[in-house]
């Protein structure tokens, strides 16, 4: 009986643990990162498909997703959504969040973002997502650029002035 229960939980966990793919169009809508994250916390991996470290992190990331989904199902206080962003397809998100290296893992929680700097192990990443982030200085999530901001940036670029403040 207990074996069946564990198998049932495992089956449900495997079907629930699917990594959400975010991009420049869906990021803010899905995460609500800059407005307070009413959809829960979001643990997001920023990667490049040709980055060797990113490739090595992929199976660990799947384990992280599975464990966080299982914790959520069992009511263990973890309400963390897991997602990933391909920076080759969404470079503006890399710029928006000030990402300097890949892979990068950020936790978005209550209008703050926390940068993970630990080892790329399931145990360490899950700990960071559930409580370890508290030992890291969170910063306010940068707002998404408006249409007007993007136009001004393009125009300034045309005149060789790049990114300047108006």
mmCIF file with all atom_site columns, C-alpha atoms in Angstrom:
data_model
loop_
_atom_site.group_PDB
_atom_site.id
_atom_site.type_symbol
_atom_site.label_atom_id
_atom_site.label_alt_id
_atom_site.label_comp_id
_atom_site.label_asym_id
_atom_site.label_entity_id
_atom_site.label_seq_id
_atom_site.pdbx_PDB_ins_code
_atom_site.Cartn_x
_atom_site.Cartn_y
_atom_site.Cartn_z
_atom_site.occupancy
_atom_site.B_iso_or_equiv
_atom_site.pdbx_formal_charge
_atom_site.auth_seq_id
_atom_site.auth_comp_id
_atom_site.auth_asym_id
_atom_site.auth_atom_id
_atom_site.pdbx_PDB_model_num
ATOM 1   C CA . UNK A 1 1   ? 0.000  0.000  0.000   1.00 0.00 ? 1   UNK A CA 1
ATOM 2   C CA . UNK A 1 2   ? 2.736  2.449  0.967   1.00 0.00 ? 2   UNK A CA 1
ATOM 3   C CA . UNK A 1 3   ? 4.674  1.620  -2.214  1.00 0.00 ? 3   UNK A CA 1
ATOM 4   C CA . UNK A 1 4   ? 1.598  2.431  -4.313  1.00 0.00 ? 4   UNK A CA 1
ATOM 5   C CA . UNK A 1 5   ? 1.237  5.743  -2.521  1.00 0.00 ? 5   UNK A CA 1
ATOM 6   C CA . UNK A 1 6   ? 4.885  6.654  -3.209  1.00 0.00 ? 6   UNK A CA 1
ATOM 7   C CA . UNK A 1 7   ? 4.507  5.640  -6.858  1.00 0.00 ? 7   UNK A CA 1
ATOM 8   C CA . UNK A 1 8   ? 1.331  7.714  -7.165  1.00 0.00 ? 8   UNK A CA 1
ATOM 9   C CA . UNK A 1 9   ? 3.065  10.756 -5.663  1.00 0.00 ? 9   UNK A CA 1
ATOM 10  C CA . UNK A 1 10  ? 6.039  10.250 -7.969  1.00 0.00 ? 10  UNK A CA 1
ATOM 11  C CA . UNK A 1 11  ? 3.765  9.976  -11.016 1.00 0.00 ? 11  UNK A CA 1
ATOM 12  C CA . UNK A 1 12  ? 1.880  13.130 -10.074 1.00 0.00 ? 12  UNK A CA 1
ATOM 13  C CA . UNK A 1 13  ? 5.151  14.947 -9.378  1.00 0.00 ? 13  UNK A CA 1
ATOM 14  C CA . UNK A 1 14  ? 6.618  13.962 -12.722 1.00 0.00 ? 14  UNK A CA 1
ATOM 15  C CA . UNK A 1 15  ? 3.528  15.158 -14.584 1.00 0.00 ? 15  UNK A CA 1
ATOM 16  C CA . UNK A 1 16  ? 3.347  18.427 -12.624 1.00 0.00 ? 16  UNK A CA 1
ATOM 17  C CA . UNK A 1 17  ? 7.039  19.314 -12.802 1.00 0.00 ? 17  UNK A CA 1
ATOM 18  C CA . UNK A 1 18  ? 7.309  20.977 -16.163 1.00 0.00 ? 18  UNK A CA 1
ATOM 19  C CA . UNK A 1 19  ? 9.652  23.855 -16.651 1.00 0.00 ? 19  UNK A CA 1
ATOM 20  C CA . UNK A 1 20  ? 7.946  26.962 -17.934 1.00 0.00 ? 20  UNK A CA 1
ATOM 21  C CA . UNK A 1 21  ? 9.796  28.626 -20.797 1.00 0.00 ? 21  UNK A CA 1
ATOM 22  C CA . UNK A 1 22  ? 9.712  32.405 -20.543 1.00 0.00 ? 22  UNK A CA 1
ATOM 23  C CA . UNK A 1 23  ? 10.700 35.021 -23.099 1.00 0.00 ? 23  UNK A CA 1
ATOM 24  C CA . UNK A 1 24  ? 10.578 38.791 -23.516 1.00 0.00 ? 24  UNK A CA 1
ATOM 25  C CA . UNK A 1 25  ? 6.868  38.664 -24.383 1.00 0.00 ? 25  UNK A CA 1
ATOM 26  C CA . UNK A 1 26  ? 5.729  36.364 -21.575 1.00 0.00 ? 26  UNK A CA 1
ATOM 27  C CA . UNK A 1 27  ? 8.081  37.113 -18.679 1.00 0.00 ? 27  UNK A CA 1
ATOM 28  C CA . UNK A 1 28  ? 6.253  39.958 -16.949 1.00 0.00 ? 28  UNK A CA 1
ATOM 29  C CA . UNK A 1 29  ? 2.791  38.595 -17.701 1.00 0.00 ? 29  UNK A CA 1
ATOM 30  C CA . UNK A 1 30  ? 3.539  35.171 -16.242 1.00 0.00 ? 30  UNK A CA 1
ATOM 31  C CA . UNK A 1 31  ? 5.770  36.127 -13.303 1.00 0.00 ? 31  UNK A CA 1
ATOM 32  C CA . UNK A 1 32  ? 4.371  39.557 -12.399 1.00 0.00 ? 32  UNK A CA 1
ATOM 33  C CA . UNK A 1 33  ? 7.894  40.107 -11.099 1.00 0.00 ? 33  UNK A CA 1
ATOM 34  C CA . UNK A 1 34  ? 7.888  43.903 -10.966 1.00 0.00 ? 34  UNK A CA 1
ATOM 35  C CA . UNK A 1 35  ? 4.371  44.172 -9.558  1.00 0.00 ? 35  UNK A CA 1
ATOM 36  C CA . UNK A 1 36  ? 4.700  41.874 -6.558  1.00 0.00 ? 36  UNK A CA 1
ATOM 37  C CA . UNK A 1 37  ? 4.505  38.285 -7.831  1.00 0.00 ? 37  UNK A CA 1
ATOM 38  C CA . UNK A 1 38  ? 0.932  37.355 -7.028  1.00 0.00 ? 38  UNK A CA 1
ATOM 39  C CA . UNK A 1 39  ? 1.539  34.143 -8.982  1.00 0.00 ? 39  UNK A CA 1
ATOM 40  C CA . UNK A 1 40  ? 4.038  32.948 -6.368  1.00 0.00 ? 40  UNK A CA 1
ATOM 41  C CA . UNK A 1 41  ? 7.806  33.011 -6.299  1.00 0.00 ? 41  UNK A CA 1
ATOM 42  C CA . UNK A 1 42  ? 9.723  32.313 -9.512  1.00 0.00 ? 42  UNK A CA 1
ATOM 43  C CA . UNK A 1 43  ? 13.088 30.598 -9.731  1.00 0.00 ? 43  UNK A CA 1
ATOM 44  C CA . UNK A 1 44  ? 14.413 31.388 -13.198 1.00 0.00 ? 44  UNK A CA 1
ATOM 45  C CA . UNK A 1 45  ? 17.467 30.014 -14.954 1.00 0.00 ? 45  UNK A CA 1
ATOM 46  C CA . UNK A 1 46  ? 18.954 32.203 -17.682 1.00 0.00 ? 46  UNK A CA 1
ATOM 47  C CA . UNK A 1 47  ? 20.969 30.120 -20.137 1.00 0.00 ? 47  UNK A CA 1
ATOM 48  C CA . UNK A 1 48  ? 22.443 29.920 -23.623 1.00 0.00 ? 48  UNK A CA 1
ATOM 49  C CA . UNK A 1 49  ? 21.932 26.655 -25.545 1.00 0.00 ? 49  UNK A CA 1
ATOM 50  C CA . UNK A 1 50  ? 25.614 26.412 -26.527 1.00 0.00 ? 50  UNK A CA 1
ATOM 51  C CA . UNK A 1 51  ? 27.038 27.158 -23.063 1.00 0.00 ? 51  UNK A CA 1
ATOM 52  C CA . UNK A 1 52  ? 28.745 24.028 -21.689 1.00 0.00 ? 52  UNK A CA 1
ATOM 53  C CA . UNK A 1 53  ? 27.994 24.866 -18.056 1.00 0.00 ? 53  UNK A CA 1
ATOM 54  C CA . UNK A 1 54  ? 24.356 25.483 -19.000 1.00 0.00 ? 54  UNK A CA 1
ATOM 55  C CA . UNK A 1 55  ? 24.200 22.064 -20.678 1.00 0.00 ? 55  UNK A CA 1
ATOM 56  C CA . UNK A 1 56  ? 25.678 20.436 -17.572 1.00 0.00 ? 56  UNK A CA 1
ATOM 57  C CA . UNK A 1 57  ? 23.160 22.276 -15.363 1.00 0.00 ? 57  UNK A CA 1
ATOM 58  C CA . UNK A 1 58  ? 20.124 21.033 -17.354 1.00 0.00 ? 58  UNK A CA 1
ATOM 59  C CA . UNK A 1 59  ? 19.641 17.662 -15.572 1.00 0.00 ? 59  UNK A CA 1
ATOM 60  C CA . UNK A 1 60  ? 20.178 19.317 -12.177 1.00 0.00 ? 60  UNK A CA 1
ATOM 61  C CA . UNK A 1 61  ? 17.556 21.918 -13.111 1.00 0.00 ? 61  UNK A CA 1
ATOM 62  C CA . UNK A 1 62  ? 15.077 19.119 -13.871 1.00 0.00 ? 62  UNK A CA 1
ATOM 63  C CA . UNK A 1 63  ? 15.747 17.645 -10.415 1.00 0.00 ? 63  UNK A CA 1
ATOM 64  C CA . UNK A 1 64  ? 15.187 21.073 -8.840  1.00 0.00 ? 64  UNK A CA 1
ATOM 65  C CA . UNK A 1 65  ? 11.845 21.409 -10.673 1.00 0.00 ? 65  UNK A CA 1
ATOM 66  C CA . UNK A 1 66  ? 10.741 17.958 -9.539  1.00 0.00 ? 66  UNK A CA 1
ATOM 67  C CA . UNK A 1 67  ? 11.687 18.507 -5.914  1.00 0.00 ? 67  UNK A CA 1
ATOM 68  C CA . UNK A 1 68  ? 10.036 21.938 -5.691  1.00 0.00 ? 68  UNK A CA 1
ATOM 69  C CA . UNK A 1 69  ? 6.864  20.579 -7.335  1.00 0.00 ? 69  UNK A CA 1
ATOM 70  C CA . UNK A 1 70  ? 6.818  17.668 -4.893  1.00 0.00 ? 70  UNK A CA 1
ATOM 71  C CA . UNK A 1 71  ? 7.287  20.038 -1.947  1.00 0.00 ? 71  UNK A CA 1
ATOM 72  C CA . UNK A 1 72  ? 4.405  22.168 -3.236  1.00 0.00 ? 72  UNK A CA 1
ATOM 73  C CA . UNK A 1 73  ? 2.130  19.115 -3.584  1.00 0.00 ? 73  UNK A CA 1
ATOM 74  C CA . UNK A 1 74  ? 2.960  17.913 -0.093  1.00 0.00 ? 74  UNK A CA 1
ATOM 75  C CA . UNK A 1 75  ? 2.194  21.333 1.389   1.00 0.00 ? 75  UNK A CA 1
ATOM 76  C CA . UNK A 1 76  ? 5.753  21.885 2.583   1.00 0.00 ? 76  UNK A CA 1
ATOM 77  C CA . UNK A 1 77  ? 5.511  25.666 2.238   1.00 0.00 ? 77  UNK A CA 1
ATOM 78  C CA . UNK A 1 78  ? 7.231  25.878 -1.135  1.00 0.00 ? 78  UNK A CA 1
ATOM 79  C CA . UNK A 1 79  ? 5.275  27.942 -3.642  1.00 0.00 ? 79  UNK A CA 1
ATOM 80  C CA . UNK A 1 80  ? 8.067  28.304 -6.160  1.00 0.00 ? 80  UNK A CA 1
ATOM 81  C CA . UNK A 1 81  ? 7.468  28.200 -9.897  1.00 0.00 ? 81  UNK A CA 1
ATOM 82  C CA . UNK A 1 82  ? 10.430 27.063 -11.968 1.00 0.00 ? 82  UNK A CA 1
ATOM 83  C CA . UNK A 1 83  ? 11.197 28.574 -15.361 1.00 0.00 ? 83  UNK A CA 1
ATOM 84  C CA . UNK A 1 84  ? 13.996 29.201 -17.800 1.00 0.00 ? 84  UNK A CA 1
ATOM 85  C CA . UNK A 1 85  ? 14.931 31.891 -20.313 1.00 0.00 ? 85  UNK A CA 1
ATOM 86  C CA . UNK A 1 86  ? 17.040 31.296 -23.406 1.00 0.00 ? 86  UNK A CA 1
ATOM 87  C CA . UNK A 1 87  ? 19.051 34.515 -23.583 1.00 0.00 ? 87  UNK A CA 1
ATOM 88  C CA . UNK A 1 88  ? 19.838 33.935 -27.258 1.00 0.00 ? 88  UNK A CA 1
ATOM 89  C CA . UNK A 1 89  ? 16.117 34.373 -27.954 1.00 0.00 ? 89  UNK A CA 1
ATOM 90  C CA . UNK A 1 90  ? 15.468 36.996 -25.233 1.00 0.00 ? 90  UNK A CA 1
ATOM 91  C CA . UNK A 1 91  ? 18.574 39.193 -24.842 1.00 0.00 ? 91  UNK A CA 1
ATOM 92  C CA . UNK A 1 92  ? 16.565 42.143 -23.485 1.00 0.00 ? 92  UNK A CA 1
ATOM 93  C CA . UNK A 1 93  ? 15.796 40.162 -20.321 1.00 0.00 ? 93  UNK A CA 1
ATOM 94  C CA . UNK A 1 94  ? 19.510 39.670 -19.744 1.00 0.00 ? 94  UNK A CA 1
ATOM 95  C CA . UNK A 1 95  ? 19.981 43.426 -20.001 1.00 0.00 ? 95  UNK A CA 1
ATOM 96  C CA . UNK A 1 96  ? 16.908 44.241 -17.882 1.00 0.00 ? 96  UNK A CA 1
ATOM 97  C CA . UNK A 1 97  ? 18.094 42.119 -14.969 1.00 0.00 ? 97  UNK A CA 1
ATOM 98  C CA . UNK A 1 98  ? 21.782 43.036 -15.269 1.00 0.00 ? 98  UNK A CA 1
ATOM 99  C CA . UNK A 1 99  ? 22.924 39.493 -15.941 1.00 0.00 ? 99  UNK A CA 1
ATOM 100 C CA . UNK A 1 100 ? 26.666 39.409 -16.598 1.00 0.00 ? 100 UNK A CA 1
ATOM 101 C CA . UNK A 1 101 ? 27.310 35.658 -16.755 1.00 0.00 ? 101 UNK A CA 1
ATOM 102 C CA . UNK A 1 102 ? 25.465 32.517 -17.752 1.00 0.00 ? 102 UNK A CA 1
ATOM 103 C CA . UNK A 1 103 ? 24.045 30.390 -16.490 1.00 0.00 ? 103 UNK A CA 1
ATOM 104 C CA . UNK A 1 104 ? 22.431 32.690 -13.944 1.00 0.00 ? 104 UNK A CA 1
ATOM 105 C CA . UNK A 1 105 ? 19.701 31.767 -11.506 1.00 0.00 ? 105 UNK A CA 1
ATOM 106 C CA . UNK A 1 106 ? 17.455 34.454 -10.057 1.00 0.00 ? 106 UNK A CA 1
ATOM 107 C CA . UNK A 1 107 ? 14.624 34.166 -7.561  1.00 0.00 ? 107 UNK A CA 1
ATOM 108 C CA . UNK A 1 108 ? 11.807 36.668 -8.017  1.00 0.00 ? 108 UNK A CA 1
ATOM 109 C CA . UNK A 1 109 ? 9.837  37.168 -4.810  1.00 0.00 ? 109 UNK A CA 1
ATOM 110 C CA . UNK A 1 110 ? 7.559  40.020 -3.736  1.00 0.00 ? 110 UNK A CA 1
ATOM 111 C CA . UNK A 1 111 ? 8.961  42.616 -6.167  1.00 0.00 ? 111 UNK A CA 1
ATOM 112 C CA . UNK A 1 112 ? 12.559 41.700 -5.261  1.00 0.00 ? 112 UNK A CA 1
ATOM 113 C CA . UNK A 1 113 ? 15.109 39.616 -7.101  1.00 0.00 ? 113 UNK A CA 1
ATOM 114 C CA . UNK A 1 114 ? 17.791 37.515 -5.482  1.00 0.00 ? 114 UNK A CA 1
ATOM 115 C CA . UNK A 1 115 ? 20.836 36.217 -7.352  1.00 0.00 ? 115 UNK A CA 1
ATOM 116 C CA . UNK A 1 116 ? 22.004 32.675 -6.666  1.00 0.00 ? 116 UNK A CA 1
ATOM 117 C CA . UNK A 1 117 ? 25.773 32.347 -6.256  1.00 0.00 ? 117 UNK A CA 1
ATOM 118 C CA . UNK A 1 118 ? 26.140 28.841 -4.829  1.00 0.00 ? 118 UNK A CA 1
ATOM 119 C CA . UNK A 1 119 ? 27.073 25.471 -6.251  1.00 0.00 ? 119 UNK A CA 1
ATOM 120 C CA . UNK A 1 120 ? 25.019 24.052 -9.107  1.00 0.00 ? 120 UNK A CA 1
ATOM 121 C CA . UNK A 1 121 ? 23.595 21.174 -7.093  1.00 0.00 ? 121 UNK A CA 1
ATOM 122 C CA . UNK A 1 122 ? 19.968 20.256 -6.540  1.00 0.00 ? 122 UNK A CA 1
ATOM 123 C CA . UNK A 1 123 ? 20.278 20.512 -2.768  1.00 0.00 ? 123 UNK A CA 1
ATOM 124 C CA . UNK A 1 124 ? 21.870 23.980 -2.797  1.00 0.00 ? 124 UNK A CA 1
ATOM 125 C CA . UNK A 1 125 ? 19.530 25.449 -5.426  1.00 0.00 ? 125 UNK A CA 1
ATOM 126 C CA . UNK A 1 126 ? 16.389 24.126 -3.684  1.00 0.00 ? 126 UNK A CA 1
ATOM 127 C CA . UNK A 1 127 ? 17.660 25.471 -0.351  1.00 0.00 ? 127 UNK A CA 1
ATOM 128 C CA . UNK A 1 128 ? 18.229 28.881 -1.955  1.00 0.00 ? 128 UNK A CA 1
ATOM 129 C CA . UNK A 1 129 ? 14.736 28.897 -3.488  1.00 0.00 ? 129 UNK A CA 1
ATOM 130 C CA . UNK A 1 130 ? 12.973 27.979 -0.264  1.00 0.00 ? 130 UNK A CA 1
ATOM 131 C CA . UNK A 1 131 ? 14.924 29.812 2.439   1.00 0.00 ? 131 UNK A CA 1
ATOM 132 C CA . UNK A 1 132 ? 18.546 30.496 1.503   1.00 0.00 ? 132 UNK A CA 1
ATOM 133 C CA . UNK A 1 133 ? 17.627 33.603 -0.480  1.00 0.00 ? 133 UNK A CA 1
ATOM 134 C CA . UNK A 1 134 ? 17.072 35.371 2.851   1.00 0.00 ? 134 UNK A CA 1
ATOM 135 C CA . UNK A 1 135 ? 20.839 35.578 3.349   1.00 0.00 ? 135 UNK A CA 1
ATOM 136 C CA . UNK A 1 136 ? 21.258 37.424 0.037   1.00 0.00 ? 136 UNK A CA 1
ATOM 137 C CA . UNK A 1 137 ? 20.588 41.115 -0.514  1.00 0.00 ? 137 UNK A CA 1
ATOM 138 C CA . UNK A 1 138 ? 17.506 41.380 -2.710  1.00 0.00 ? 138 UNK A CA 1
ATOM 139 C CA . UNK A 1 139 ? 17.099 44.290 -5.088  1.00 0.00 ? 139 UNK A CA 1
ATOM 140 C CA . UNK A 1 140 ? 13.932 45.778 -6.498  1.00 0.00 ? 140 UNK A CA 1
ATOM 141 C CA . UNK A 1 141 ? 12.959 44.177 -9.791  1.00 0.00 ? 141 UNK A CA 1
ATOM 142 C CA . UNK A 1 142 ? 13.646 46.615 -12.647 1.00 0.00 ? 142 UNK A CA 1
ATOM 143 C CA . UNK A 1 143 ? 10.485 47.693 -14.427 1.00 0.00 ? 143 UNK A CA 1
ATOM 144 C CA . UNK A 1 144 ? 9.832  46.465 -17.928 1.00 0.00 ? 144 UNK A CA 1
ATOM 145 C CA . UNK A 1 145 ? 10.722 49.066 -20.561 1.00 0.00 ? 145 UNK A CA 1
ATOM 146 C CA . UNK A 1 146 ? 7.723  50.826 -22.020 1.00 0.00 ? 146 UNK A CA 1
ATOM 147 C CA . UNK A 1 147 ? 7.144  51.247 -25.733 1.00 0.00 ? 147 UNK A CA 1
ATOM 148 C CA . UNK A 1 148 ? 8.264  54.899 -25.448 1.00 0.00 ? 148 UNK A CA 1
ATOM 149 C CA . UNK A 1 149 ? 11.464 53.879 -23.604 1.00 0.00 ? 149 UNK A CA 1
ATOM 150 C CA . UNK A 1 150 ? 12.294 51.476 -26.417 1.00 0.00 ? 150 UNK A CA 1
ATOM 151 C CA . UNK A 1 151 ? 11.662 54.127 -29.111 1.00 0.00 ? 151 UNK A CA 1
ATOM 152 C CA . UNK A 1 152 ? 13.849 56.696 -27.311 1.00 0.00 ? 152 UNK A CA 1
ATOM 153 C CA . UNK A 1 153 ? 16.641 54.130 -26.984 1.00 0.00 ? 153 UNK A CA 1
ATOM 154 C CA . UNK A 1 154 ? 16.462 53.340 -30.720 1.00 0.00 ? 154 UNK A CA 1
ATOM 155 C CA . UNK A 1 155 ? 16.481 57.015 -31.697 1.00 0.00 ? 155 UNK A CA 1
ATOM 156 C CA . UNK A 1 156 ? 19.403 57.793 -29.392 1.00 0.00 ? 156 UNK A CA 1
ATOM 157 C CA . UNK A 1 157 ? 21.262 54.847 -30.920 1.00 0.00 ? 157 UNK A CA 1
ATOM 158 C CA . UNK A 1 158 ? 20.709 56.226 -34.411 1.00 0.00 ? 158 UNK A CA 1
ATOM 159 C CA . UNK A 1 159 ? 22.483 59.422 -33.418 1.00 0.00 ? 159 UNK A CA 1
ATOM 160 C CA . UNK A 1 160 ? 25.433 57.517 -31.984 1.00 0.00 ? 160 UNK A CA 1
ATOM 161 C CA . UNK A 1 161 ? 24.597 58.437 -28.435 1.00 0.00 ? 161 UNK A CA 1
ATOM 162 C CA . UNK A 1 162 ? 23.732 54.918 -27.304 1.00 0.00 ? 162 UNK A CA 1
ATOM 163 C CA . UNK A 1 163 ? 22.225 54.647 -23.859 1.00 0.00 ? 163 UNK A CA 1
ATOM 164 C CA . UNK A 1 164 ? 22.065 58.007 -22.215 1.00 0.00 ? 164 UNK A CA 1
ATOM 165 C CA . UNK A 1 165 ? 19.714 59.552 -19.729 1.00 0.00 ? 165 UNK A CA 1
ATOM 166 C CA . UNK A 1 166 ? 17.376 62.236 -20.962 1.00 0.00 ? 166 UNK A CA 1
#
